[in-house]
GROMACS .gro file of C-alpha atoms in nm:
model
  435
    1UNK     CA    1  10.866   5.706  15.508
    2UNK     CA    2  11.000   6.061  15.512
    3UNK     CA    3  11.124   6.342  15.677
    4UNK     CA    4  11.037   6.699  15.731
    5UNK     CA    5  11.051   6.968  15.562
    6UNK     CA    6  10.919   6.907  15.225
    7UNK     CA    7  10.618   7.074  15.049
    8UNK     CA    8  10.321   6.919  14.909
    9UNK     CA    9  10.112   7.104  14.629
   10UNK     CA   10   9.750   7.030  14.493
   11UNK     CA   11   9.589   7.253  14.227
   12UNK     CA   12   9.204   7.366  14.253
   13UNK     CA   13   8.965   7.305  14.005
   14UNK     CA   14   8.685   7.414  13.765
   15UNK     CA   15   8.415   7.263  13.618
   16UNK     CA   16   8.353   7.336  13.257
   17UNK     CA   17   8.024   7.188  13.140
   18UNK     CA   18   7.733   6.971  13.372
   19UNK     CA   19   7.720   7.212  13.712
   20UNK     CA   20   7.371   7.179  13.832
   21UNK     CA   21   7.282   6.896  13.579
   22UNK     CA   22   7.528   6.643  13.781
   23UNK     CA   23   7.340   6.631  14.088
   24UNK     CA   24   7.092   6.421  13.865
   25UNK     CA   25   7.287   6.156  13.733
   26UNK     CA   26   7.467   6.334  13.415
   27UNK     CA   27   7.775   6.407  13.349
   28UNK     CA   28   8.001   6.681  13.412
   29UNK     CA   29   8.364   6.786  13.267
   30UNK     CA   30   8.649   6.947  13.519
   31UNK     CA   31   8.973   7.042  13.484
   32UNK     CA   32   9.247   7.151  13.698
   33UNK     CA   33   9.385   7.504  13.743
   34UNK     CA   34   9.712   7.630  13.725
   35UNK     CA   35   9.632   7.816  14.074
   36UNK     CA   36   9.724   7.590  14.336
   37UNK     CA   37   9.728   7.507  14.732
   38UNK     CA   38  10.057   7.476  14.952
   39UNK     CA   39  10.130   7.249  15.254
   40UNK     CA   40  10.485   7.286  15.432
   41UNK     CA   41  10.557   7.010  15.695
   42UNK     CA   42  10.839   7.116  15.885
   43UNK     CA   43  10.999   6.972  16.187
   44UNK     CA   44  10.929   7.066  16.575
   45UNK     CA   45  11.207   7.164  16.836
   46UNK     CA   46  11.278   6.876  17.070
   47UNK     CA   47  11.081   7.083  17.341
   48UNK     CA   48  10.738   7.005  17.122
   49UNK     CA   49  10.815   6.679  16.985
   50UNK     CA   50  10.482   6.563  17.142
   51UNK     CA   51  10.296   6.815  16.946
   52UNK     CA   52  10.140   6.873  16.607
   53UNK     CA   53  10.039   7.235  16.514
   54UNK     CA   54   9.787   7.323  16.243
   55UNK     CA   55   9.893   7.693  15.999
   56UNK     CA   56   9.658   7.836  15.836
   57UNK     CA   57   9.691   8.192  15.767
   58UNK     CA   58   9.472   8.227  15.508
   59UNK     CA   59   9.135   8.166  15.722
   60UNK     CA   60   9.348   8.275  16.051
   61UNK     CA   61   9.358   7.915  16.229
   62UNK     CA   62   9.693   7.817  16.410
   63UNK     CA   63   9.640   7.568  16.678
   64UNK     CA   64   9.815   7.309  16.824
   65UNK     CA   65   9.781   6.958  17.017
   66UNK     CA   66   9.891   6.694  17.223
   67UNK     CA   67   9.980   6.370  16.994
   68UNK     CA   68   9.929   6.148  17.304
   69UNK     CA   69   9.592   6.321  17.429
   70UNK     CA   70   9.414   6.250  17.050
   71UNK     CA   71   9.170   5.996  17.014
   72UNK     CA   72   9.349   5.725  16.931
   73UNK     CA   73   9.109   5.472  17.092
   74UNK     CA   74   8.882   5.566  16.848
   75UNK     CA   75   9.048   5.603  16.522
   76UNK     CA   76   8.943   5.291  16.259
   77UNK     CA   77   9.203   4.989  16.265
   78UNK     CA   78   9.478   5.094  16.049
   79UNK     CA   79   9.568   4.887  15.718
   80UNK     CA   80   9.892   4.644  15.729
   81UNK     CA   81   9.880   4.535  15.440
   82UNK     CA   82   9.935   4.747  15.085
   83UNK     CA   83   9.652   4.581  14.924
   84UNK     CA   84   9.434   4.690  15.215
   85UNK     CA   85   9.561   5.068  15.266
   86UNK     CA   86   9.293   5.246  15.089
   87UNK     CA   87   8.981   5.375  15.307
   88UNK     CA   88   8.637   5.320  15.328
   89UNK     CA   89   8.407   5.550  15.149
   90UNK     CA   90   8.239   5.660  15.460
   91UNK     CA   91   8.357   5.859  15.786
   92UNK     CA   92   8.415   5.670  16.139
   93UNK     CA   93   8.153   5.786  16.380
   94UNK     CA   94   8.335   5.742  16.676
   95UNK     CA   95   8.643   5.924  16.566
   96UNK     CA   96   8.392   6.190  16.416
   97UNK     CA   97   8.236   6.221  16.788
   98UNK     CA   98   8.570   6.192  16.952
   99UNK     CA   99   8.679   6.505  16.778
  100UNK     CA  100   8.453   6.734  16.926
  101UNK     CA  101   8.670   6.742  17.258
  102UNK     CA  102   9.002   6.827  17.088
  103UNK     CA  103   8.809   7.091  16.899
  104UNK     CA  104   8.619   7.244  17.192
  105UNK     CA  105   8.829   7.564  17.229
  106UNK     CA  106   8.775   7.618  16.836
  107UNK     CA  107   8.471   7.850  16.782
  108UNK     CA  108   8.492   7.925  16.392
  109UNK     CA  109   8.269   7.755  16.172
  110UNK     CA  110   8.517   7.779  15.914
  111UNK     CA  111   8.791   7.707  16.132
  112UNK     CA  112   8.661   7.420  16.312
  113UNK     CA  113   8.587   7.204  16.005
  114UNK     CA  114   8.955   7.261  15.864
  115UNK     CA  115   9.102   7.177  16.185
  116UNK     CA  116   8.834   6.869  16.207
  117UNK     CA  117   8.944   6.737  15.819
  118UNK     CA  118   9.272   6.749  15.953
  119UNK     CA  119   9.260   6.538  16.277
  120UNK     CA  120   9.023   6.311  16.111
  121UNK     CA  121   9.322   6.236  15.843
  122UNK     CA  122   9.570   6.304  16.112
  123UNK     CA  123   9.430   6.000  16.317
  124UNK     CA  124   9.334   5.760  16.025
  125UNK     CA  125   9.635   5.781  15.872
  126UNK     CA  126   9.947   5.811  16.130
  127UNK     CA  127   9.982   5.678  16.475
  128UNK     CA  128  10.074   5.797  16.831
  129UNK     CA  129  10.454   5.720  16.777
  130UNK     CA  130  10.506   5.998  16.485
  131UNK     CA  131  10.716   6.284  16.610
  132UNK     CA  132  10.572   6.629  16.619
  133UNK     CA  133  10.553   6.850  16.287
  134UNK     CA  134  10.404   7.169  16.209
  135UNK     CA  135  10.144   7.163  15.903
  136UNK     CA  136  10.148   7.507  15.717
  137UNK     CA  137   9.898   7.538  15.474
  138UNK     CA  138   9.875   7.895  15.165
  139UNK     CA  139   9.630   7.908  14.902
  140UNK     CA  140   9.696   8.075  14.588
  141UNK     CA  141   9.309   7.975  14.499
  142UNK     CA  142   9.025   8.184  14.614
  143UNK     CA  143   8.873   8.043  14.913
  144UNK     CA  144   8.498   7.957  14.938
  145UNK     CA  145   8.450   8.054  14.510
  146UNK     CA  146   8.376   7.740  14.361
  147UNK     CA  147   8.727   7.657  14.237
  148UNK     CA  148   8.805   7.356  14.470
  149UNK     CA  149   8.993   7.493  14.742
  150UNK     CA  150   8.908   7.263  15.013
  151UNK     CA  151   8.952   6.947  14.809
  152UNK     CA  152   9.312   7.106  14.701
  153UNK     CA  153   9.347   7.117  15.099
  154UNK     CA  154   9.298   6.769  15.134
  155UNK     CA  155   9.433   6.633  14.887
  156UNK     CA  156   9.757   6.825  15.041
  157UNK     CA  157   9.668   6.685  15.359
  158UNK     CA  158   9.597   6.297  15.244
  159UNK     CA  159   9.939   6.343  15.056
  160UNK     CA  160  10.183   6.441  15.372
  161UNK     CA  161  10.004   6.252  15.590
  162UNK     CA  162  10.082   5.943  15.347
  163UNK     CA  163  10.419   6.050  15.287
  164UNK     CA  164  10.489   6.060  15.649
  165UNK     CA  165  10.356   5.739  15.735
  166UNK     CA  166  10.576   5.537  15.458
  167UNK     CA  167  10.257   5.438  15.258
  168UNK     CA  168  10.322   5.621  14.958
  169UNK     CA  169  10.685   5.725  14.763
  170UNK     CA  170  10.836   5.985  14.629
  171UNK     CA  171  10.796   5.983  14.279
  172UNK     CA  172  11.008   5.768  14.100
  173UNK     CA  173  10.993   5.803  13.726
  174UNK     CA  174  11.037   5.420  13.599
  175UNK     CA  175  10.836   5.140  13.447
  176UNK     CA  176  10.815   4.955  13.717
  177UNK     CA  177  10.642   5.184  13.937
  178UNK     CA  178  10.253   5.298  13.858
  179UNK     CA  179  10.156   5.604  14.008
  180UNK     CA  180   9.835   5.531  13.941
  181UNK     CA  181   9.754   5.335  14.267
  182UNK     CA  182   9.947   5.582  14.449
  183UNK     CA  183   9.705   5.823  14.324
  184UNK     CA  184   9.411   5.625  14.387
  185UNK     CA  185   9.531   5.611  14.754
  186UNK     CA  186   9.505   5.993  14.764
  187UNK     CA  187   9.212   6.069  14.606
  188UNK     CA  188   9.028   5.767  14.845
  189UNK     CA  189   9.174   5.929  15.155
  190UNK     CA  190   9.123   6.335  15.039
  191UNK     CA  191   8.778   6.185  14.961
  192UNK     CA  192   8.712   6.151  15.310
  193UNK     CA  193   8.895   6.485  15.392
  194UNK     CA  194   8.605   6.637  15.167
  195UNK     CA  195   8.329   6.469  15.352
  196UNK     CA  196   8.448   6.612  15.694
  197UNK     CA  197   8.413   6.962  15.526
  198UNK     CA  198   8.100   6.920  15.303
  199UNK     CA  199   7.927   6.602  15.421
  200UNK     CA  200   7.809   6.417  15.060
  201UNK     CA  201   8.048   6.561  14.807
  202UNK     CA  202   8.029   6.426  14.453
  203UNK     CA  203   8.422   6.301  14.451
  204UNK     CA  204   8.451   6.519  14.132
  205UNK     CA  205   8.680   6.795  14.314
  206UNK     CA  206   8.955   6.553  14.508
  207UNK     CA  207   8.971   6.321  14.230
  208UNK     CA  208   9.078   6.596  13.946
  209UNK     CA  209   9.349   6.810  14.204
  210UNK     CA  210   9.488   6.461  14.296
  211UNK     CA  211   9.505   6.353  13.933
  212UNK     CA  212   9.554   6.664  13.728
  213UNK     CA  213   9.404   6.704  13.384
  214UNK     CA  214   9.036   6.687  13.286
  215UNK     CA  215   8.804   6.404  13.412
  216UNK     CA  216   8.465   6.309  13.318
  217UNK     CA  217   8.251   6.254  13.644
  218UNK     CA  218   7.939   6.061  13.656
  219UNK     CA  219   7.701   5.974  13.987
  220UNK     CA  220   7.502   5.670  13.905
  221UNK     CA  221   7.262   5.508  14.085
  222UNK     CA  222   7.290   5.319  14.452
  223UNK     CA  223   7.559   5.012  14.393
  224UNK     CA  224   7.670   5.128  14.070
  225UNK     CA  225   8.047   5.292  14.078
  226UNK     CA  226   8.070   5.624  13.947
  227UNK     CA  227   8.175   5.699  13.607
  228UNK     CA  228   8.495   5.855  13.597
  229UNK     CA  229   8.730   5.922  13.308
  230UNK     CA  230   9.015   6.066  13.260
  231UNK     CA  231   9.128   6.256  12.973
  232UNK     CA  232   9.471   6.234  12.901
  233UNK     CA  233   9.485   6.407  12.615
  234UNK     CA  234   9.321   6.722  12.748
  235UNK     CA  235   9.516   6.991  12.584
  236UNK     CA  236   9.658   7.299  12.788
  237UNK     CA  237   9.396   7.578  12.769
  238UNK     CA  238   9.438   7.953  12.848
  239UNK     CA  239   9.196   8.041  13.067
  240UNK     CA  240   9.057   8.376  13.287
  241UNK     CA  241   8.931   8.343  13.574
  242UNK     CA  242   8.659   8.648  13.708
  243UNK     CA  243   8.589   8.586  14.091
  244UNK     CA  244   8.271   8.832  14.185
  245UNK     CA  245   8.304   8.824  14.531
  246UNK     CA  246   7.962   8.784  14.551
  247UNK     CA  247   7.885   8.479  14.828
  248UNK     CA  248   7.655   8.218  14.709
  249UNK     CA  249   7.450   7.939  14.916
  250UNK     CA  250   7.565   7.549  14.656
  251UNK     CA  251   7.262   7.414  14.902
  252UNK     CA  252   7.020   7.681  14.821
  253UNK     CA  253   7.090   7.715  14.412
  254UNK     CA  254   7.050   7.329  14.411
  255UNK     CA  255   6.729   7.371  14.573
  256UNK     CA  256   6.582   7.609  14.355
  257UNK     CA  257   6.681   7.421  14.049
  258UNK     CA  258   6.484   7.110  14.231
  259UNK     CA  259   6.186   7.338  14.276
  260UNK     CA  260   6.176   7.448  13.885
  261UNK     CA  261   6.274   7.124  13.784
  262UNK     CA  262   5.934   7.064  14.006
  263UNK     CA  263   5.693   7.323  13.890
  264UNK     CA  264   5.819   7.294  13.540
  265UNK     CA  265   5.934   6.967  13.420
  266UNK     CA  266   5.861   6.960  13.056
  267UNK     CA  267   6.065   7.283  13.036
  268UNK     CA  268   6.363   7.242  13.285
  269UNK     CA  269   6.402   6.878  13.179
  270UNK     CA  270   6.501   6.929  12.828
  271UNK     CA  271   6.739   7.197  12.968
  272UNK     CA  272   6.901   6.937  13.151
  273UNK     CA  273   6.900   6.687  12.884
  274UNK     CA  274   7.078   6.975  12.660
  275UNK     CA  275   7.357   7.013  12.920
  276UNK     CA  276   7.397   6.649  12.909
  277UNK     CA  277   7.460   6.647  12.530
  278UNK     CA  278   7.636   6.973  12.528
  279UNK     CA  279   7.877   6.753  12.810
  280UNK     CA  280   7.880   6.462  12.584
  281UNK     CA  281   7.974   6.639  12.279
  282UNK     CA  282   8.240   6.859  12.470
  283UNK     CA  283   8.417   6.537  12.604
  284UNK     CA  284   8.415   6.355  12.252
  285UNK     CA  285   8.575   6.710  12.145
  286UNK     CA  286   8.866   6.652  12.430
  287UNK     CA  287   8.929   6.300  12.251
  288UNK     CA  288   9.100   6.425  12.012
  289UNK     CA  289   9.472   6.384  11.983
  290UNK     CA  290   9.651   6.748  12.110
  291UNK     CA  291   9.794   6.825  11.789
  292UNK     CA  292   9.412   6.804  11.579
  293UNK     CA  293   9.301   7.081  11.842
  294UNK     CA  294   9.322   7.369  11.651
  295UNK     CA  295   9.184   7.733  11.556
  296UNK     CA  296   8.866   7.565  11.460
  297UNK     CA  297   8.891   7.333  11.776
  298UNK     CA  298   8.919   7.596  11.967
  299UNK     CA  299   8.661   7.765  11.859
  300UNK     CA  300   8.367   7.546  11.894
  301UNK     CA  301   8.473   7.479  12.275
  302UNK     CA  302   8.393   7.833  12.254
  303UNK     CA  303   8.077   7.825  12.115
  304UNK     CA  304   7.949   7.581  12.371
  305UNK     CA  305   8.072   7.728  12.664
  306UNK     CA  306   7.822   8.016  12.556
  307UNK     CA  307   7.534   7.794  12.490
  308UNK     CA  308   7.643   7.599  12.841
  309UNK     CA  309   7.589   7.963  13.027
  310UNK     CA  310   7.251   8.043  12.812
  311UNK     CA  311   7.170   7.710  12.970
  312UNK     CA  312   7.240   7.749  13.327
  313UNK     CA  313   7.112   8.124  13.278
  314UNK     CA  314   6.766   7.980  13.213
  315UNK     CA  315   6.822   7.710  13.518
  316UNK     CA  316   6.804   8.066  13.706
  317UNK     CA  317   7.127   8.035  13.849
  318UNK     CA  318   7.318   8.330  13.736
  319UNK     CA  319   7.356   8.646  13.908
  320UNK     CA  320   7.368   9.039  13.813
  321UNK     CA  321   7.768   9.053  13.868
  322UNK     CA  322   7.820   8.714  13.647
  323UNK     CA  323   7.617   8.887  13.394
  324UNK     CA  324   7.818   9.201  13.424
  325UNK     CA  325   8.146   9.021  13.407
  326UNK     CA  326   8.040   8.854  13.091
  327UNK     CA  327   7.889   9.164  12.933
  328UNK     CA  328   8.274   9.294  13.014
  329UNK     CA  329   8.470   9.050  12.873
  330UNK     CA  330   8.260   9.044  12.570
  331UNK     CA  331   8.269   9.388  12.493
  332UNK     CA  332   8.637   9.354  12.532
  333UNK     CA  333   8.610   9.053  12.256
  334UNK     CA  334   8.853   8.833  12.437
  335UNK     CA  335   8.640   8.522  12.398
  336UNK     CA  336   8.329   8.321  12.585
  337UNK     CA  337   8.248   8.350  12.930
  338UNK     CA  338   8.049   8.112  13.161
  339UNK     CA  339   7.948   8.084  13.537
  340UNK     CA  340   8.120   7.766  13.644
  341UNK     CA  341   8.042   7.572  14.003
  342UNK     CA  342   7.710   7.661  14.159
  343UNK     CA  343   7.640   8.033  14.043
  344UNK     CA  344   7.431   8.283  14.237
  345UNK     CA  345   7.832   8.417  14.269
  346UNK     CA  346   8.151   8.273  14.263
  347UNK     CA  347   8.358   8.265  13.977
  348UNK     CA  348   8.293   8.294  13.576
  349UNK     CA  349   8.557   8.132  13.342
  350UNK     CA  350   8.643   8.294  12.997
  351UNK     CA  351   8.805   8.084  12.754
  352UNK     CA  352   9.035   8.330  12.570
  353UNK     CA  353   9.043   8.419  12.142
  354UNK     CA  354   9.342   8.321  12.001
  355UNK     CA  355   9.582   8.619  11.954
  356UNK     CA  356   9.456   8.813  12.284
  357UNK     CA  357   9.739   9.024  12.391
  358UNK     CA  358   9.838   9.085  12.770
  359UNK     CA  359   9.800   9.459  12.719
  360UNK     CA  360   9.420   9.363  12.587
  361UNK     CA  361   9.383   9.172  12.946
  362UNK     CA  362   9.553   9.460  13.161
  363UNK     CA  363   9.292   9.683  12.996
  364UNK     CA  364   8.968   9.410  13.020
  365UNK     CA  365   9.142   9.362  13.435
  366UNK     CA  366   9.117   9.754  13.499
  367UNK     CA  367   8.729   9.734  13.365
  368UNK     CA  368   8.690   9.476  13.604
  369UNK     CA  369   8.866   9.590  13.910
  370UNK     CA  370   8.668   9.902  13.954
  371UNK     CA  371   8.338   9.687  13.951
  372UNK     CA  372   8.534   9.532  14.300
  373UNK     CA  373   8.577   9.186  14.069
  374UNK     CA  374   8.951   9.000  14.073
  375UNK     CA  375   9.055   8.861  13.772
  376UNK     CA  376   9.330   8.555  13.794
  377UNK     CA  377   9.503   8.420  13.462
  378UNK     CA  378   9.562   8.089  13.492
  379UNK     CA  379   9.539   7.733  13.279
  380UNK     CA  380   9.357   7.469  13.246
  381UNK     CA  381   9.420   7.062  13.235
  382UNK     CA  382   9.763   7.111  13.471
  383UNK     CA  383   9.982   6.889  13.693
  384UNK     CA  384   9.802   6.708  13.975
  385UNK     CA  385   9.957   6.642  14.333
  386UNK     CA  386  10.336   6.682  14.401
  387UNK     CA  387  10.602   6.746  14.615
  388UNK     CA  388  10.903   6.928  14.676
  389UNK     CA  389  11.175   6.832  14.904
  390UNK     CA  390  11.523   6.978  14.997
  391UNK     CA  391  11.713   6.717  14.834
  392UNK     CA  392  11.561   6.772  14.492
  393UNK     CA  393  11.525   7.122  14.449
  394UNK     CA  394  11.771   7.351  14.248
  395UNK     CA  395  11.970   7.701  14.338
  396UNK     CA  396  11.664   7.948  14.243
  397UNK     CA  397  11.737   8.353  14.227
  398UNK     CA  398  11.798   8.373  14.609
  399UNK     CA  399  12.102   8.266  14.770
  400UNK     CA  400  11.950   8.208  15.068
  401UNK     CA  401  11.679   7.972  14.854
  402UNK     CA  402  11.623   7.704  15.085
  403UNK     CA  403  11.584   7.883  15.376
  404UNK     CA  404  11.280   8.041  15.210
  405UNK     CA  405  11.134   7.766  15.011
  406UNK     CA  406  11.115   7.542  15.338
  407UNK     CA  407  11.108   7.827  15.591
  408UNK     CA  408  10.811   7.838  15.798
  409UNK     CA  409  10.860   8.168  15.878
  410UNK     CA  410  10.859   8.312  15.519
  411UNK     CA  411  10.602   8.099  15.438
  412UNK     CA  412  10.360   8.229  15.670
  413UNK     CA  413  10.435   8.657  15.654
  414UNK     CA  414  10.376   8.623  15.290
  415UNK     CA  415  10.125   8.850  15.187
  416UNK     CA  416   9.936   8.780  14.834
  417UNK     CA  417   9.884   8.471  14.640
  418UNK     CA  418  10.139   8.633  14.392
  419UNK     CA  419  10.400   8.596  14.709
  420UNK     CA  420  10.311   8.254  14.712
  421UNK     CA  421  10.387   8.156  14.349
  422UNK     CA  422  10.678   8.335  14.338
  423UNK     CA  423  10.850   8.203  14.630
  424UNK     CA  424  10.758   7.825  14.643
  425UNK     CA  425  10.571   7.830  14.329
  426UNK     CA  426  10.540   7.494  14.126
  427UNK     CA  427  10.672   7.733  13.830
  428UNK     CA  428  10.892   7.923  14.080
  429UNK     CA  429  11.085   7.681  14.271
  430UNK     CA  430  11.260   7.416  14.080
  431UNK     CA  431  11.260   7.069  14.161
  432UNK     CA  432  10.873   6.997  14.193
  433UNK     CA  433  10.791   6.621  14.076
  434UNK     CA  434  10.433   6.476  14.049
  435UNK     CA  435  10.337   6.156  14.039
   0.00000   0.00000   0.00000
């Protein structure tokens, strides 16, 4: 069990190769981003030691509650024993219903199903004797684009919430310990965070920003466990990241992929058979031992993240602004674009040439600025979940360092995801540790 402050961190994600094709039954590739979520839970004044207060600044939610008036009646049995810890796969309906009167005075769609993710977790996981905390939650990811943001939320959430309870460590860095149930425990529990906000997510999201890396994700059939495997030797990849900012409908692009898949099977199916071997070849490709992936490595992930979008172009699921991104980046020659996620919008993902200089992507993020897109650089096949607490971080630039690493106030006035990085950043602050 331990104490405030301390900071969890959870990175979003992108998938590479399978979008669309996954929902029936083949496989898809993600990998975590550098850009990342940030949870601070810091302690209450003894006045509000009864309370628990919910920051989110990014989608303007602050709220706050009585511990003691929660529905604890209804909240599933908790686990006592370690073996036993890790959640059903499905949501309790009578804490679900039970929610709706803590969450009455919360109007916001948007709002109302963070706040709802994080009583559900709040409930399941802790009990009516913890002492008040504040919950403070910055994004350095793009909200609502595709990239993972609200499993990187849970998966923050699930992690505190464990840490606070006593049934996970801090990381300790020995044989003796494996990380990997500790992981497992995370992912089962953001899981759940992810059905409070989308209902029947695929697992793919929670399971790579818990982990880190690249996984392989599968959904078989109805009593068969999903395929899921990690690639541990996914190399570090430079990556751009285009977001649009055009909104998008997942529900609706699903359904019209259904519809052609419908009214045209003996041309959409092959389409979605050539995903699926374009996936299978891409994660033989990421088999290979780091130091075999080369120039010519390199360049044949290339090469099939442009057939991958030619795919998914034909699926209909592009959009006139993806299109325009990638006509940008192309004519700028700084490597292979792709939609990535649903399409219709979001985000497109460029994997860079080798030799690209940073003046080459000022002059390609100019281009794309004054077409009202947002370019991010980032990397792919990062750290999963970790933590930060005071005890373990180092002196950074500021002499007044800890104050603003585990400072509520600074955390919340400031102003741009570049704030973020650079104040509590996991390449900013020192001290981070992952499991």
């Amino acid at each position: 069990m331990v104490e405030a402050p301390f900071l969890v961190s959870a990175p979003g994600k992108t998938i590479i190769f399978g979008e669309h094709a996954a929902v029936y039954g083949k496989p898809a590739i993600a990998a975590a981003l550098s850009l990342r979520s940030y949870l601070l839970v810091s302690a209450h004044s003894p006045a509000k030691a009864g309370q628990i207060s919910l920051e989110f600044p990014d989608i303007k939610l602050q709220y706050s509650w009585d511990i003691a008036s929660l529905p604890w009646d209804h909240a599933p049995s908790k686990a006592t024993t370690p073996d036993s810890l890790c959640p059903p796969s499905e949501l309790h309906e009578p804490l679900v219903e039970a929610l709706e009167t803590p969450l009455a005075n919360i109007y916001s769609s948007f709002q109302r199903v963070a706040a709802h993710t994080f009583l559900y977790l709040y409930c399941s996981i802790l009990s009516p004797s913890q002492t008040g905390v504040t919950f403070s939650i910055r994004s350095a990811l793009p909200i609502g684009s595709g990239l993972g943001s609200s499993a990187s939320v849970s998966v923050c959430l699930a992690t505190a919430l464990l840490l606070l309870a006593g049934d996970i460590s801090q990381p300790v860095h020995t044989a003796e310990v494996d990380h990997g149930k500790t992981l497992d425990l995370v992912e089962a529990w953001s899981f759940l965070g992810e059905r409070c906000m989308h209902g029947n997510p695929s697992g793919i999201d929670n399971a790579v920003s818990a982990h880190g890396g690249a996984i392989l994700f599968q959904r078989m059939g109805k009593g068969v466990p999903n395929r899921q495997e990690s690639m541990t030797s996914f190399p570090p990849l430079k990556l751009l990241l285009t977001d649009s900012k055009q909104p998008r409908r997942t529900a609706v692009l699903v359904g019209n992929v259904g519809t052609l898949l419908h009214s045209f099977p003996k041309i959409a199916e092959p389409i979605m058979d050539s995903i699926e071997e374009l996936t299978n070849e891409a994660f033989e490709l990421f088999q290979k031992p780091v130091e075999k992936c080369d120039a010519q490595w390199a360049g044949k992930l290339r090469e099939m993240i442009r057939i991958n979008h030619g795919l998914l172009v034909a699926l209909g699921v592009s959009h006139p602004k993806l299109e325009l991104i990638r006509a940008i980046c192309d004519e700028n020659e700084v490597g292979e674009t792709k939609l990535t996620g649903a399409g219709g919008g979001g985000c497109a993902i460029t994997l860079v040439n080798e030799g690209i200089t940073e003046d080459k992507i000022e002059i390609l993020r100019k281009q794309l600025e004054e077409h009202g897109f947002e370019l991010f650089e980032t990397s792919l096949g990062g750290k999963g979940v970790g933590c930060l607490f005071p005890s373990q971080a180092t002196a950074s630039r500021w002499e007044d360092w800890e104050e603003r690493v585990f400072s509520l106030h600074h955390l919340l006035a400031l102003e741009t995801r570049d704030h973020i990085e650079e104040t509590i950043g996991v390449g900013a602050a020192k001290g981070w540790d992952f499991w």
